C-alpha angles and dihedrals in degrees: 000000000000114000118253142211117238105216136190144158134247096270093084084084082215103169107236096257103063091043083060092047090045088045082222119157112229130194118206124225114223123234121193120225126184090341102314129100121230132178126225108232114168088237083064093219092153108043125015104226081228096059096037085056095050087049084061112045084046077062096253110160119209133185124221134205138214120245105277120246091234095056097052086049096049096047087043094049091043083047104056089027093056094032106026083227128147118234135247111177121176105200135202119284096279081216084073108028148017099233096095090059084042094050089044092053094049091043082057094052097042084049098058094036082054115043108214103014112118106213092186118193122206126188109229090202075198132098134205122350079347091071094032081055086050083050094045093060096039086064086048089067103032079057084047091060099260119150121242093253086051104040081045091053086042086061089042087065107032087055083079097060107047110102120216115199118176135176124184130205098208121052101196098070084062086046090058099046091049108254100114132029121252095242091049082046095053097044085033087061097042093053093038098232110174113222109221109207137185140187109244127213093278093052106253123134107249129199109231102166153334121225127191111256137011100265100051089052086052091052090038082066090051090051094055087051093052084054109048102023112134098159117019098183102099128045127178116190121182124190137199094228094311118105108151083069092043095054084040091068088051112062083047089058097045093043078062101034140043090239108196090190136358127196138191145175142140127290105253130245093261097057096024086063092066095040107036131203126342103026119168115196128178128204135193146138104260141171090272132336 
C-alpha cells in the first residue's frame, strides 16, 4: 500500500496550528480588496483576519477567487514528484466554488503525466471549519492505517453527517450575495431578526430561520445541536471577528456535552466576504446534516 498527502485548501478555515500538527498541504484561495489581490494562507501572512474585519464593517467589498487549476497542478505534480506519495485532496463544497472542478482537472492531469500514481478528489460538500472538521477526521483514519480509497469513501460518507449551522449579524451581506431580498433584508434589519443558516447535503448554504436578536440566533445554534448531535466530541466553531460569542457557545456546549476538543478560529476572507462580520458558525458530527 503506497503512503498518500491529505490535501485541502484554505476554506477549511484550519488555524495554523492545527494544519502543522495534521502535516496537511493546504492551498490558499485568493480574495481581491481595493484593487489588490491577497491569498488566503492559514498562517494569514497576507491579511490579518482583524484588519480584514475592520475592512468590512468600514463597507469595503471584496471579490474572491477559486484555487487555479495551475496551482493545484503545480503543487500535485512537486508532491508526488518530491515524496513518491499518492494524493488525497478533499476539496471545497462545488455548491459554493469552483475549486473542487479546478483541483479534478488538474488530479487527471497529474495522473496521465505520472503513470500509477492515484490524485483522488473528494468534494467536501462542506465549507469552512466544517470542511477543516471533514479533514480532521480524514487524517484520524489515514494515522489509523486506512488507504487512501478507503480513508477518501469514508469521507464520502462522513460529509453527510456533519452538520453546518450559521447565523449572521448583518443581513445585507446576505442581501448582496443573493440569499435574501432586499426588502426582507431591510425589515429584517429593523426588527433584528437573525437569519440561521446551514449547509444541505449538496453543499449549498440554506436559510432555515430568522429569529428576533443576537443572542437568541446564537442559542438557536445551540438548540440544533441539542437535536442532531450524534458525537459530540468534537466541535469546530468559526467567527467572523468575534470571539467572545464564539467562546460563549462553547462553554455552553461543553456545560451539556463531554466535549474531547474543541476548536475555533475565524471564518476566513473568502467566506467572510460573503458573510460579513460577526458570523457565528457551529460544527458537529449529527445524525444527518
Amino acid at each position: 500500500m503506497r503512503d498518500y498527502i491529505i490535501m485541502t485548501d484554505s476554506c477549511c478555515d484550519l488555524p495554523d496550528a492545527l494544519v502543522r500538527e495534521l502535516d496537511i498541504t493546504v492551498l490558499p484561495l485568493s480574495f481581491n480588496m481595493e484593487g489588490k489581490e491577497y491569498y488566503n494562507y492559514p498562517d494569514n501572512r497576507d491579511m490579518d483576519p482583524h484588519v480584514f474585519y475592520d475592512k468590512v464593517r468600514a463597507g469595503v467589498m471584496g471579490t474572491t477567487s477559486a484555487v487555479s487549476v495551475g496551482m493545484f497542478q503545480a503543487k500535485m505534480s512537486s508532491l508526488v514528484e518530491t515524496t513518491g506519495k499518492d494524493i488525497l485532496c478533499i476539496a471545497f463544497s462545488s455548491a459554493l466554488s469552483a475549486t473542487y472542478q479546478s483541483a479534478s482537472i488538474a488530479a487527471k492531469d497529474v495522473e496521465e503525466a505520472h503513470p500509477g500514481t492515484t490524485v483522488r478528489v473528494v468534494d467536501s460538500r462542506a465549507a469552512s471549519l466544517g470542511q477543516g472538521l471533514l479533514v480532521y477526521l480524514a487524517v484520524q483514519e489515514q494515522r489509523r492505517g486506512r488507504p487512501l480509497e478507503d480513508t477518501a469513501r469514508f469521507v464520502e460518507e462522513r460529509r453527510d453527517h456533519l452538520d453546518h449551522w450559521f447565523t449572521v449579524d448583518d443581513l445585507g451581506h446576505l442581501k448582496r450575495g443573493g440569499r435574501v431580498s432586499a426588502a426582507a433584508a431591510l425589515f429584517g434589519t429593523m426588527l433584528q431578526m437573525k437569519p440561521v443558516l446551514h449547509v444541505d447535503n449538496e453543499g449549498r448554504l440554506i436559510p432555515m430561520d430568522k429569529v428576533r436578536g443576537r443572542r437568541a440566533s446564537i442559542q438557536a445554534l445551540l438548540e440544533r445541536m441539542e437535536e442532531l448531535v450524534e458525537d459530540p466530541s468534537l466541535v469546530f466553531i468559526s467567527h467572523g471577528d468575534c470571539l467572545d460569542e464564539a467562546e460563549e457557545l462553547g462553554r455552553a456546549i461543553k456545560a451539556k456535552y463531554p466535549v474531547q476538543r474543541m476548536v475555533y478560529n475565524h471564518v476566513g476572507p473568502v467566506i467572510g466576504n460573503h458573510t460579513g462580520a460577526g458570523v457565528i458558525a457551529l460544527f458537529f458530527v449529527g445524525k444527518h446534516k
